[in-house]
Coordinates of C-alpha atoms in Angstrom, one line a residue:
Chain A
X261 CA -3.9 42.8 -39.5
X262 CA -3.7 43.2 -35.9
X263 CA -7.2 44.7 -36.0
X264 CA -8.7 41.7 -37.3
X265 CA -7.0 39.2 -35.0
X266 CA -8.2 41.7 -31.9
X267 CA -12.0 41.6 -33.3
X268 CA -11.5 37.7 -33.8
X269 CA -11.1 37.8 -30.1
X270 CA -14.0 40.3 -28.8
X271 CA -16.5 37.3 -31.3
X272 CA -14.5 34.1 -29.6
X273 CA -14.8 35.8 -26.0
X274 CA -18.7 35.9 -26.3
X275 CA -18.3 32.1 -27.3
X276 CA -17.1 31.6 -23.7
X277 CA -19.1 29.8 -21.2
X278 CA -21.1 31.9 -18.9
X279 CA -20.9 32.4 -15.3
X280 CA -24.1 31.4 -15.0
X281 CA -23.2 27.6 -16.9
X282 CA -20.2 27.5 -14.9
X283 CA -21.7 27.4 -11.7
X284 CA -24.3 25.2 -12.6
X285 CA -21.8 22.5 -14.0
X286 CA -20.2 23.1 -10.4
X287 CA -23.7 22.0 -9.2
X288 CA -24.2 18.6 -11.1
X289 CA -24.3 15.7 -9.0
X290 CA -22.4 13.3 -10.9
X291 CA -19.3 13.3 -13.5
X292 CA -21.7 11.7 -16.2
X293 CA -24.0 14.6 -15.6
X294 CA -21.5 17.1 -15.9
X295 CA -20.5 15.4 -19.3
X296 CA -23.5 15.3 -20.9
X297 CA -24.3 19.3 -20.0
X298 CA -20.9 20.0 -21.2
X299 CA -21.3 18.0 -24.6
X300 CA -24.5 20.2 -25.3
X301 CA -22.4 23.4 -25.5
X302 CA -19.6 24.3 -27.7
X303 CA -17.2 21.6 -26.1
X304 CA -19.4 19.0 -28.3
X305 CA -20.2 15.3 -28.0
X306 CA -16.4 14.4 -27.8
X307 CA -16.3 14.5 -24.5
X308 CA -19.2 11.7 -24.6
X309 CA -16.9 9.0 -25.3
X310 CA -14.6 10.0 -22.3
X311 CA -14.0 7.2 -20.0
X312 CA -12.0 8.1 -17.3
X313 CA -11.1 11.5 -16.1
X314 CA -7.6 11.1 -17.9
X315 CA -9.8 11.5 -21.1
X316 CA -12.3 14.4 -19.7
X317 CA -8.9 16.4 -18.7
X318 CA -7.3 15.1 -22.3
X319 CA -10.6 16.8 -23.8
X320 CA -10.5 20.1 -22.2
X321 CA -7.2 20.4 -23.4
X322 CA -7.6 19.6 -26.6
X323 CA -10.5 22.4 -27.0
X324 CA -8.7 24.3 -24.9
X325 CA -5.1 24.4 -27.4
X326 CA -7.5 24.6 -30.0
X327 CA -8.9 27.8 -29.2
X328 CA -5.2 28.8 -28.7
X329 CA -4.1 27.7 -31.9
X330 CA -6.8 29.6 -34.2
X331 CA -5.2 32.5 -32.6
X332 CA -1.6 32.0 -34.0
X333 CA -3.9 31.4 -38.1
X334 CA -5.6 35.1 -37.6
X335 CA -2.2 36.6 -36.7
X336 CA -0.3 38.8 -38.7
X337 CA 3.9 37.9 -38.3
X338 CA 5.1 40.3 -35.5
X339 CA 2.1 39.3 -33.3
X340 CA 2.2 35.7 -34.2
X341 CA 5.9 35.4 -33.1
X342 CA 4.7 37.1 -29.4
X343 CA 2.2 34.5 -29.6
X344 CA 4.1 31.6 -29.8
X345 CA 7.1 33.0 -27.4
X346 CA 4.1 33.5 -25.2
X347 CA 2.7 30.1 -25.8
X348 CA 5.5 28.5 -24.6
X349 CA 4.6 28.7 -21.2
X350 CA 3.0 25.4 -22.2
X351 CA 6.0 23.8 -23.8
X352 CA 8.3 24.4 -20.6
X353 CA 5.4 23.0 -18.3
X354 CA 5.8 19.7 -20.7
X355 CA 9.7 19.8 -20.6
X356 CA 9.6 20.4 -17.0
X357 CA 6.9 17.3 -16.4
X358 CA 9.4 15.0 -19.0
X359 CA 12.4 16.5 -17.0
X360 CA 10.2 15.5 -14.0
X361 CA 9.7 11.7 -15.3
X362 CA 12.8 11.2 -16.6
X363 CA 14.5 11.2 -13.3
X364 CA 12.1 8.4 -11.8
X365 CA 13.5 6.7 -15.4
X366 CA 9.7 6.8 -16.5
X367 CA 9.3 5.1 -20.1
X368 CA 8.2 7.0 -23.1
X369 CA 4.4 5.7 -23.5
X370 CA 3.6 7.1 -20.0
X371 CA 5.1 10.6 -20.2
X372 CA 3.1 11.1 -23.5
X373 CA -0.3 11.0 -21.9
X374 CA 1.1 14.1 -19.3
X375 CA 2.1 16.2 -22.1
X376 CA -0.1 19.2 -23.7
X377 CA 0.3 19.3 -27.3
X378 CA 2.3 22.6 -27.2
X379 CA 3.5 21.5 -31.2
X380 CA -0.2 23.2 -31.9
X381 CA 1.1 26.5 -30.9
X382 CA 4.2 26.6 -32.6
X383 CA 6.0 24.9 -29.9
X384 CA 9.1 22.4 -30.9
X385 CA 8.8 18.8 -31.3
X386 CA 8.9 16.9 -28.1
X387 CA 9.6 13.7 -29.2
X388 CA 13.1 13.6 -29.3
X389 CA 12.8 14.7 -25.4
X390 CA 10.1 12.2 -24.8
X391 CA 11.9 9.3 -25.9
X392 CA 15.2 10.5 -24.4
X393 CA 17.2 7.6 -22.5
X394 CA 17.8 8.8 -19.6
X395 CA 18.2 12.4 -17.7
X396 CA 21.0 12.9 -18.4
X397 CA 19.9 12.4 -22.4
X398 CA 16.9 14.8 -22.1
X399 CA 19.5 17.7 -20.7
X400 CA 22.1 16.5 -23.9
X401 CA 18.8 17.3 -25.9
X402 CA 18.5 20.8 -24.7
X403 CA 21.8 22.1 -26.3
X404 CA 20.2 22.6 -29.5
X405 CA 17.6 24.4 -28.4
X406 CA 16.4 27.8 -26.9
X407 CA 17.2 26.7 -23.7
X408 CA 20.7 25.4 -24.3
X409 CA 21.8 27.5 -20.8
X410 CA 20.3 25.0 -19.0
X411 CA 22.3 22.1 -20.6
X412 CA 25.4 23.9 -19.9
X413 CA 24.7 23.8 -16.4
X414 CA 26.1 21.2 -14.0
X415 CA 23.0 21.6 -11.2
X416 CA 21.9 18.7 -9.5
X417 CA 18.7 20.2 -7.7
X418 CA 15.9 19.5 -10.5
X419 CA 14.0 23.0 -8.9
X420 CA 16.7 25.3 -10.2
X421 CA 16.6 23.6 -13.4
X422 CA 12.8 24.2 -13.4
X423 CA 13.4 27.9 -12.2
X424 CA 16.0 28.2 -15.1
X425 CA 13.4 27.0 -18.0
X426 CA 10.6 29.7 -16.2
X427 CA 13.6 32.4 -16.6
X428 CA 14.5 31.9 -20.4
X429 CA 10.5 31.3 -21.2
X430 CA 10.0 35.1 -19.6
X431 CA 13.2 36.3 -20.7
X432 CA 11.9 35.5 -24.0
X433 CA 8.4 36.9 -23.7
X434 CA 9.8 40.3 -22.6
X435 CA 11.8 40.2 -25.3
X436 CA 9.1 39.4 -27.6
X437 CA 7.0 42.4 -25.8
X438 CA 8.8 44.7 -28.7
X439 CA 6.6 42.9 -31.4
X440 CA 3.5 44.2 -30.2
X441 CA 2.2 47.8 -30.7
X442 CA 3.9 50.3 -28.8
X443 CA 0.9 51.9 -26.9
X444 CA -0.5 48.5 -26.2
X445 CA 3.0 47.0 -24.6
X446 CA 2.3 48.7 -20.9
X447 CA -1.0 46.8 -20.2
X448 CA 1.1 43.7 -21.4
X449 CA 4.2 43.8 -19.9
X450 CA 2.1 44.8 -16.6
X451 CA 0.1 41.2 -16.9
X452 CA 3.8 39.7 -16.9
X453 CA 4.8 41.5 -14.0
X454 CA 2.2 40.1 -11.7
X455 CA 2.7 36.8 -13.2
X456 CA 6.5 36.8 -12.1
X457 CA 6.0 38.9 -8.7
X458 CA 3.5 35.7 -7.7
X459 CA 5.9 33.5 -8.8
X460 CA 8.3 35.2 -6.7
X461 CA 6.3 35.6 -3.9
X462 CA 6.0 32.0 -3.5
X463 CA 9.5 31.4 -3.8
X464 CA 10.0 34.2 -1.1
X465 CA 8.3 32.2 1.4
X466 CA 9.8 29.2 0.8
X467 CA 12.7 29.6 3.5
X468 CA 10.3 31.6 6.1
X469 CA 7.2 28.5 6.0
X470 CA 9.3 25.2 5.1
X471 CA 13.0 26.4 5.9
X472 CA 14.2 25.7 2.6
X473 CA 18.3 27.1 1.9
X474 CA 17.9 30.5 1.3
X475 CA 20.3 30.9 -1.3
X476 CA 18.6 28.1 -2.9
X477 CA 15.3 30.7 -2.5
X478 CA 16.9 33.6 -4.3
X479 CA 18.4 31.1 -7.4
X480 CA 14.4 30.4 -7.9
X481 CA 14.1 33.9 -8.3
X482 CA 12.9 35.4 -11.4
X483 CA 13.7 38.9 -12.7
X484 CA 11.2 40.7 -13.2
X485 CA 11.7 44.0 -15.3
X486 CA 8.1 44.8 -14.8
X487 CA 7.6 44.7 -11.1
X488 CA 9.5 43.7 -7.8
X489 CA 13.4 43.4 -8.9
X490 CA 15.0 40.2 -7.1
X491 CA 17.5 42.7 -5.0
X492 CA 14.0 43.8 -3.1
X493 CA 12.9 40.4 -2.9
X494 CA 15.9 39.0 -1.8
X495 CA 15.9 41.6 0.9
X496 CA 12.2 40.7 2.4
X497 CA 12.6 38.1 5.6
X498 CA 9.2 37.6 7.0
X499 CA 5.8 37.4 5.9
X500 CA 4.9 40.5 7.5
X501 CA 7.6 42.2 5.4
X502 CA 5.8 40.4 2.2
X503 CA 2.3 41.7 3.2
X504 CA 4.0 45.4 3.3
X505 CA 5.7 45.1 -0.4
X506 CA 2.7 43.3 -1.9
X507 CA -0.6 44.5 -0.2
X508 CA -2.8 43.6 -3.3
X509 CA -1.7 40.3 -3.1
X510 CA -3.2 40.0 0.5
X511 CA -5.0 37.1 0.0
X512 CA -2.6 35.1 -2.1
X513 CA 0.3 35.5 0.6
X514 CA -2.4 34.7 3.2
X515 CA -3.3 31.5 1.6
X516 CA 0.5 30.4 1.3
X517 CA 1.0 31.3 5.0
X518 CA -1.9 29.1 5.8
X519 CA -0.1 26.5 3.3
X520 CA -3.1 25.8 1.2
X521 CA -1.7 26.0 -2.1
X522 CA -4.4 24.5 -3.5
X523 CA -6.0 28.0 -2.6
X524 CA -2.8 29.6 -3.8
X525 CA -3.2 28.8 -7.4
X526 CA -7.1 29.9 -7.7
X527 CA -6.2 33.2 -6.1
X528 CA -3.1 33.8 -8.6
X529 CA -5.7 33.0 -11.4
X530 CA -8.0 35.4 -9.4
X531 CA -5.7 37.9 -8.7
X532 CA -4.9 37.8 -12.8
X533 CA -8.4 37.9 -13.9
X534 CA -9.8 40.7 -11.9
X535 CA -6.3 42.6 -13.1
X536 CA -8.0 42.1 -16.6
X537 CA -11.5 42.3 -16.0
X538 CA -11.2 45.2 -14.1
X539 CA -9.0 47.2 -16.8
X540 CA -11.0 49.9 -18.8
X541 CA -9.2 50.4 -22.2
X542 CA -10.1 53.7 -23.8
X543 CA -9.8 51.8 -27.0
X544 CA -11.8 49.1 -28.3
X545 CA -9.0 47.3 -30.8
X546 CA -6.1 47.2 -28.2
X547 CA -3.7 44.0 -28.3
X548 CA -4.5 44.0 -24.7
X549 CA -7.5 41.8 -25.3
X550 CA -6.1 39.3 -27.0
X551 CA -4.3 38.4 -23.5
X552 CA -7.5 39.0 -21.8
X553 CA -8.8 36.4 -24.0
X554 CA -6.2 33.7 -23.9
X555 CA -6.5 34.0 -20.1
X556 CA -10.0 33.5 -20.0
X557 CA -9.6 30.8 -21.9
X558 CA -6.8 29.4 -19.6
X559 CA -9.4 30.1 -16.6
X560 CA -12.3 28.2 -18.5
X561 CA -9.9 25.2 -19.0
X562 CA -9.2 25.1 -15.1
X563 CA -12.4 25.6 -14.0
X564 CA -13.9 22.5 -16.2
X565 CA -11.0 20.5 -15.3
X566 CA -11.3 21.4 -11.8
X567 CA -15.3 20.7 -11.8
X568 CA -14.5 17.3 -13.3
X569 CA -12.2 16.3 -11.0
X570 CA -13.6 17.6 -7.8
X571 CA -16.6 15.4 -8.9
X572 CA -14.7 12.3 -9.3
X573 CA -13.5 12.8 -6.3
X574 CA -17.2 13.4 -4.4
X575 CA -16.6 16.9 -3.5
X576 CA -19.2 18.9 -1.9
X577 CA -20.8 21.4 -4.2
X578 CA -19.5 24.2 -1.8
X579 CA -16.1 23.0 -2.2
X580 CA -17.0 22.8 -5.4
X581 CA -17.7 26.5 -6.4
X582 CA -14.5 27.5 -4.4
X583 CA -12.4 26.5 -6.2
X584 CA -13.6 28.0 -9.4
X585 CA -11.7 30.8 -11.0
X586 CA -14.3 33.8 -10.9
X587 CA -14.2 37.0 -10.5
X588 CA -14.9 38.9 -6.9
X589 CA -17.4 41.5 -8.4
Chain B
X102 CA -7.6 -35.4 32.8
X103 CA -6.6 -38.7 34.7
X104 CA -3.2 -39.4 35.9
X105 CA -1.6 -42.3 35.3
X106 CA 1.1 -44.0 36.9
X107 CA -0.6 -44.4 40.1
X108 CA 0.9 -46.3 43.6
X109 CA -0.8 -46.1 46.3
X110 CA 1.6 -45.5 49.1
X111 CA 2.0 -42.8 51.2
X112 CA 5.4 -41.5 49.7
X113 CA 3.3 -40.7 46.3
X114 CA 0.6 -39.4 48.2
X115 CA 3.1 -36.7 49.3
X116 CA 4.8 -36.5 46.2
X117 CA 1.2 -35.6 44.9
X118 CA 0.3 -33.1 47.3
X119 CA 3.7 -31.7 46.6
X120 CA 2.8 -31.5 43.0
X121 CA -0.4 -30.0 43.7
X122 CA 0.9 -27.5 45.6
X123 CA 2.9 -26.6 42.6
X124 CA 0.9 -26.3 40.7
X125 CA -1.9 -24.1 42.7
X126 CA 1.3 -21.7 42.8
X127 CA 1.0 -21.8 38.8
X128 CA -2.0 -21.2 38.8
X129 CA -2.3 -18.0 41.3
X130 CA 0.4 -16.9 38.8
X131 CA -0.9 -17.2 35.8
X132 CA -4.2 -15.5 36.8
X133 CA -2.1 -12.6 37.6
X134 CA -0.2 -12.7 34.7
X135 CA -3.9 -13.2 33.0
X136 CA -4.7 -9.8 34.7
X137 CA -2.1 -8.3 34.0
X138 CA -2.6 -8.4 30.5
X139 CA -6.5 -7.5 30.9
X140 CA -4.8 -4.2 31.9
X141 CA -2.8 -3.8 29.6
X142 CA -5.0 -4.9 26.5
X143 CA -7.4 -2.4 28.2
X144 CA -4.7 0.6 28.3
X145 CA -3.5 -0.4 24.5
X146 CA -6.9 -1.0 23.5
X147 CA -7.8 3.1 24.7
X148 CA -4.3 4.2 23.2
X149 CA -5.5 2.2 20.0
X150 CA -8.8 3.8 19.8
X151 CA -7.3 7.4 19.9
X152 CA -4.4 6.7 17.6
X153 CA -6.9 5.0 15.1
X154 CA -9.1 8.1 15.3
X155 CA -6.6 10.7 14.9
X156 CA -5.0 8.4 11.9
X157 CA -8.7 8.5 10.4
X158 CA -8.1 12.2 10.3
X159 CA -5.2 12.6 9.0
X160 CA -5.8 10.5 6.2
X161 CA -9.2 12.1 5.6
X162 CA -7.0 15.6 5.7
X163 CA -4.5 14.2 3.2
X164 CA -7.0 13.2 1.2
X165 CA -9.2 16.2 0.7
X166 CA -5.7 17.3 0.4
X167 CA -4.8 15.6 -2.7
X168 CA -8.4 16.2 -3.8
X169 CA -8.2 19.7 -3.9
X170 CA -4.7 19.9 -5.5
X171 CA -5.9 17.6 -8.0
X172 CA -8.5 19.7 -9.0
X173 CA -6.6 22.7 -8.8
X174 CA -3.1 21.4 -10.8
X175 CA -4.2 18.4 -12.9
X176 CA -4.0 15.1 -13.3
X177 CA -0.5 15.5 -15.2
X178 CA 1.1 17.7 -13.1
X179 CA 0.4 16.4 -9.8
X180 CA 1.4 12.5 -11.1
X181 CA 5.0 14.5 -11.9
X182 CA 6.0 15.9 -8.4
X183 CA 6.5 12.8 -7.1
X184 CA 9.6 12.3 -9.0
X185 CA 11.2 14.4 -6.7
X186 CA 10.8 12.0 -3.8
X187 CA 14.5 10.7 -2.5
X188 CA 15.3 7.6 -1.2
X189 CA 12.7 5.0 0.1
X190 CA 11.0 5.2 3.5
X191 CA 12.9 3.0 6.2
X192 CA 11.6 1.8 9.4
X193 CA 13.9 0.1 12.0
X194 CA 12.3 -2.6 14.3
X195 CA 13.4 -4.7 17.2
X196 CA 11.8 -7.2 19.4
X197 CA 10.8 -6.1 23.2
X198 CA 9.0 -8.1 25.9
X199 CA 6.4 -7.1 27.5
X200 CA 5.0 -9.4 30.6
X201 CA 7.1 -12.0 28.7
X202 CA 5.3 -11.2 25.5
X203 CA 7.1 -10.7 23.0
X204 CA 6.4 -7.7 20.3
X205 CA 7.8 -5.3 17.7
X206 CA 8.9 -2.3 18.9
X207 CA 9.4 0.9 16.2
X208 CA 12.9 2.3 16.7
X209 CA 13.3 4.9 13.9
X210 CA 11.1 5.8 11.2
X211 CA 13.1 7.6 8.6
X212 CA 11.0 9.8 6.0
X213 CA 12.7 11.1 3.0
X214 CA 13.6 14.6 2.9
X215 CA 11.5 16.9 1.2
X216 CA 13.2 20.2 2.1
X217 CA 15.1 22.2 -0.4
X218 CA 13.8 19.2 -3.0
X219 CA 10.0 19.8 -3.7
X220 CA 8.2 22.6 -5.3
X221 CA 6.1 24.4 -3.2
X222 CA 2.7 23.5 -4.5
X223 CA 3.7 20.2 -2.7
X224 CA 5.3 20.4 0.2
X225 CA 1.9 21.0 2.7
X226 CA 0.8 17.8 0.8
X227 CA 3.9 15.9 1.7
X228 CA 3.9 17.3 5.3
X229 CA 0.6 15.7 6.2
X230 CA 2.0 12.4 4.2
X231 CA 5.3 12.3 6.3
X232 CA 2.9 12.7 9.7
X233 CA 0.5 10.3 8.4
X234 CA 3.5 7.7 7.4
X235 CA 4.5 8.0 10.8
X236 CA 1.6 7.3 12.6
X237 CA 0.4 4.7 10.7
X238 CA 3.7 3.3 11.6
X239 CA 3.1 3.4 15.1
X240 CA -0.7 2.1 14.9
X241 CA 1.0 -0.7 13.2
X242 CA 2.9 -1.2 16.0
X243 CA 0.4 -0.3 18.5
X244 CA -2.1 -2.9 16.4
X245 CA 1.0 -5.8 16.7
X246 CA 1.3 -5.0 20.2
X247 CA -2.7 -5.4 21.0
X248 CA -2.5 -8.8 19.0
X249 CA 0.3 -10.2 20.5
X250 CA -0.7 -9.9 24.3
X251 CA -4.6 -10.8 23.0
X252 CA -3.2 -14.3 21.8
X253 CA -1.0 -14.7 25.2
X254 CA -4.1 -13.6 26.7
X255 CA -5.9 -16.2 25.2
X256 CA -3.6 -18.9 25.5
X257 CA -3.0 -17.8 29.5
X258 CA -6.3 -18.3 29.4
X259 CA -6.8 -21.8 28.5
X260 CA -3.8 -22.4 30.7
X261 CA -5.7 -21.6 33.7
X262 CA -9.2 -22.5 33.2
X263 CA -7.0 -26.3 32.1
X264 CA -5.3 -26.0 35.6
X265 CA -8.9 -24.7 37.4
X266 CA -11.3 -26.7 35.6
X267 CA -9.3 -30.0 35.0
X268 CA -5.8 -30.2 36.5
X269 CA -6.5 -29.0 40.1
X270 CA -9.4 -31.5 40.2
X271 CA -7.8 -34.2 39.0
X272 CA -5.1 -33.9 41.1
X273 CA -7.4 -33.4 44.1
X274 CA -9.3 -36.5 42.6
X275 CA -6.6 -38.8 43.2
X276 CA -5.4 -37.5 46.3
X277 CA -8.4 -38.0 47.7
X278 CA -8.8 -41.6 46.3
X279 CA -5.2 -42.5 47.5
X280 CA -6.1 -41.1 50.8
X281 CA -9.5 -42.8 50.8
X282 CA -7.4 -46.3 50.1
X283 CA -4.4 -45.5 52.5
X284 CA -7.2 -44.8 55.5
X285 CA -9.0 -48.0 54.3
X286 CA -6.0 -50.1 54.1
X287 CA -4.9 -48.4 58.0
X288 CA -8.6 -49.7 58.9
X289 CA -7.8 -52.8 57.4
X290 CA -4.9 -53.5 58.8
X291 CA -6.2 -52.3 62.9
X292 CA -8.8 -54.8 62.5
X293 CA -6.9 -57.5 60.8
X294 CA -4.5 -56.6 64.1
X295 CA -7.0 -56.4 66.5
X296 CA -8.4 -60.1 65.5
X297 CA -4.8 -61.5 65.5
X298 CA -4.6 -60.1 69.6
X299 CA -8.1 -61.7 70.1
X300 CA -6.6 -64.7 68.3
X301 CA -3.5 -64.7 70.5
X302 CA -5.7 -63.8 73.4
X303 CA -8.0 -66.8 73.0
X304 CA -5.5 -69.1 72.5
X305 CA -3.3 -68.4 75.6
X306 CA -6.7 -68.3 77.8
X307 CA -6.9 -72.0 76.3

C-alpha cells in the first residue's frame, strides 16, 4: 500500500538528524570528535572503527543506501519500480566514475572502493563493468543493458557519453512518473524539472565562462519535459540572458559566474530542498513525501560527508557551516 | 703564495711587472663582474621574493580549492575527473648566459587542454592548477637562475680576494725583493768599480 510506504516515511523523516546536531557536528574541532558524536546517534558505533576518511565517507554511504533500500521493502510494485528507475541516479554516477577510470586503464580493486552500492536499490550488477578490460570493453558491456544507445555510439568525448547516461537515466524516470498516483505526479515531475533545468543551466554556461564548442554545449543538453525545453536553452547567449529565463535560480547562476562550483552544488541542493520544504500539500499521504524524504536523506549524507571532510582538511568552522545543505528560512 | 722559478735579472723583473700588471687588470675585472652579479642576485633575489609569494597564494587558493570541492563532491568523484586529463605536461628548456653564467632558461610550458574535455565542476579547479603549474615553472627557473650566479658569485669571489689578498702581494713581494737585489748588486758593483779606479789610480801615481 502506497499509504503505508508514505507513513513509513513521515516516522523515518523524524529519525533525521536535527538542524540543531548538524550544526553542532559542523562545530567539533577535530574528525575524531565528530566521530564519536556521530556514533552516539542513529549512525551507530560503526563509524568508530573508521580509519581514514575513505572509511567515514564509505560509512555514510552505507547508512545512507540503507535508508534508501528499506524504502524499495515497504513498496507496493508500481511505486517500487519508480523507485528503483529513480534510484538509478546512483548506478549511472558509478558507471560514469568506472567509465571515468577505465580510460586512465585503472585496475579493478581500485574502482571498487569509488563505487556506491547501487545493487542495494535494485540497481544491476556492476561487476562485469568493474572488471571490464579496457574502455572499449566497458562500452561492449553496455549493449545489453538499458543503456545500450550509448554503446551504439561512436563518440570519442567521454562528456557526451556522460550526458548520454544522465539522458536515458531521466528519460527513464519520466517515464516511470506514470507509475505513481495521478494527483501526486505534478509535484514530482516538477522536482525533476528543476533537477534537469540546473543541470542545464550549467551546461549553458559552459561556452559563455570557459569557451567550450557550443555545439558540444547543446549535445550536453538534457530535455526536459517538465521545464526549460533545450530549443529555449540553446537560444540563451549570455548570462544576463540566463538570469532573465531563470530568476529563481539567481544565486546558483551567480555562483557559476563567479566559478565557485563548489558553491554551485550546495545551492542546487539548496535550491531543491527549499522547493520541498517550502511545499504545502493539502494532503497528508501524498507520494510527494516520499521524494521529500529521499532528498533529505541525500542532503543528510552530504552534509556529514562534507563536515568530515572539511575537518580533515582543517577548515574553519565558518567555512564549515557554509557549506552545509540547509534551508534559508 | 710564493713564486717559484725566480732569476734575478732585470729582464724578469720586467716580465714580473708585466705580469703584475695583468693581473691587476684581472682583478679590476673581476670585481666588476663580482658587482655585477651583487646586482643582479639583488634584482632576482626581489623578483624571487614576489614570485614566491604570489606562488604561496596560488597554491594556498588551489588548495582551499580542492578542499572545498572535496567536501562538496566526495572523495570518489573528485579522484575520477582526473581521468579526463590529456597528454602530460611538457616544458622546453635551453641554456642562456647571463654575465657568462650560464642558466636554464623556460622556453614553452605546454599545459594540457582542458577545454571542451572537463566537466564543469572542474574546470575553475584546473584553471588555478594550469596558472600554478606555470609559475611554479618559472620560480623554478627563477630559483636555478639565483643559484647559478650565487655560486659564480661565490667562486668570483674567491677569485678576487686570492688575487687581492695573496697573488697581488706576492707578486709585489718578489718584485720588490728582485728590485731590492738588482739595486744592491748596482751598489755593489759602483763600489767594487770605484775601488778598481782608486786601485788603478794608486798604482799609476806609484
Amino acid at each position: 500500500m502506497i499509504t503505508y510506504l508514505i507513513c513509513k516515511c513521515h516516522v523515518y523523516e523524524s529519525r533525521l538528524l536535527p538542524r540543531r546536531l548538524i550544526l553542532e557536528l559542523a562545530s567539533a574541532s577535530k574528525l575524531e570528535d565528530f566521530i564519536e558524536m556521530l556514533s552516539a546517534t542513529a549512525y551507530g558505533d560503526g563509524l568508530l572503527e573508521a580509519k581514514s576518511i575513505w572509511d567515514v565517507e564509505a560509512a555514510l554511504t552505507e547508512k545512507f543506501i540503507n535508508r534508501l533500500s528499506t524504502l524499495l521493502r515497504v513498496s507496493p510494485e508500481n511505486i517500487r519500480e519508480f523507485l528503483i528507475q529513480y534510484y538509478r541516479r546512483f548506478e549511472i554516477q558509478n558507471l560514469i566514475r568506472i567509465m571515468r577510470m577505465k580510460l586512465i586503464h585503472e585496475h579493478a580493486e581500485s574502482i571498487k572502493r569509488l563505487i556506491i552500492p547501487s545493487e542495494m536499490l535494485g540497481g544491476m550488477d556492476l561487476d562485469p563493468f568493474i572488471g571490464a578490460k579496457n574502455f572499449n570493453e566497458f562500452i561492449n558491456l553496455l549493449a545489453g543493458t538499458r543503456y545500450k544507445a550509448i554503446s551504439k555510439m561512436d563518440i570519442e568525448n567521454p562528456l557526451i557519453l556522460e550526458s548520454m547516461f544522465r539522458w536515458i537515466y531521466y528519460q527513464g524516470v519520466f517515464d516511470k512518473v506514470s507509475k505513481i498516483p495521478r494527483a501526486d505526479r505534478p509535484d514530482v515531475m516538477k522536482i525533476l524539472g528543476i533537477e534537469l533545468d540546473l543541470h542545464n543551466i550549467r551546461v549553458c554556461i559552459l561556452p559563455i565562462l570557459y569557451d567550450y564548442d557550443r555545439k558540444l554545449a547543446e549535445n550536453l543538453l538534457i530535455d526536459n519535459p517538465a521545464g526549460k525545453s533545450k530549443g529555449l536553452l540553446m537560444e540563451l547567449r549570455s548570462i544576463e540572458e540566463l538570469l532573465e529565463s531563470f530568476p529563481r535560480y539567481r544565486v546558483f547562476i551567480e555562483a557559476l559566474m563567479r566559478r565557485e562550483e563548489w558553491r554551485a552544488e550546495i545551492e542546487y541542493f539548496r535550491i531543491l530542498k527549499d522547493e520541498v520544504d517550502g511545499k504545502r500539500i493539502s494532503k497528508y499521504i501524498n507520494f510527494f513525501y516520499v521524494l521529500k524524504y529521499i532528498l533529505d536523506c541525500e542532503v543528510e549524507y552530504r552534509n556529514l560527508r562534507s563536515i568530515a571532510i572539511s575537518l580533515y582538511h582543517n577548515l574553519p568552522v565558518n567555512i564549515r557551516r557554509s557549506l552545509l545543505i540547509l534551508p534559508r528560512t | 703564495m710564493s713564486l717559484t722559478g725566480i732569476r734575478y735579472t732585470k729582464g724578469f723583473l720586467l716580465d714580473l711587472r708585466r705580469r703584475l700588471e695583468f693581473i691587476k687588470d684581472a682583478h679590476e675585472l673581476l670585481e666588476m663582474k663580482r658587482d655585477q652579479l651583487i646586482i643582479k642576485l639583488r634584482e632576482g633575489l626581489e623578483k624571487l621574493k614576489e614570485l614566491r609569494r604570489k606562488v604561496e597564494g596560488e597554491a594556498e587558493e588551489v588548495y582551499r580549492e580542492l578542499s572545498l570541492l572535496h567536501s562538496t563532491l566526495g572523495s570518489a568523484d573528485l579522484e575520477t575527473y582526473s581521468a579526463y586529463l590529456r597528454g602530460n605536461m611538457d616544458v622546453k628548456i635551453v641554456p642562456r648566459g647571463v654575465i657568462g653564467v650560464v642558466t636554464p632558461m623556460v622556453r614553452e610550458v605546454n599545459i594540457p587542454d582542458y577545454t571542451n574535455l572537463y566537466p564543469p565542476q572542474i574546470i575553475p579547479l584546473a584553471e588555478k592548477i594550469s596558472a600554478l603549474m606555470k609559475d611554479l615553472v618559472k620560480l623554478a627557473e627563477l630559483e636555478a637562475y639565483i643559484e647559478n650566479l650565487a655560486e659564480d658569485l661565490r667562486r668570483t669571489n674567491i677569485r678576487v680576494n686570492a688575487l687581492e689578498k695573496v697573488v697581488i702581494p706576492s707578486y709585489e713581494w718578489t718584485i720588490k725583493r728582485i728590485q731590492d737585489i738588482l739595486d744592491d748588486e748596482m751598489l755593489e758593483e759602483i763600489i767594487r768599480l770605484k775601488l778598481i779606479k782608486e786601485t788603478l789610480t794608486r798604482r799609476r801615481i806609484t
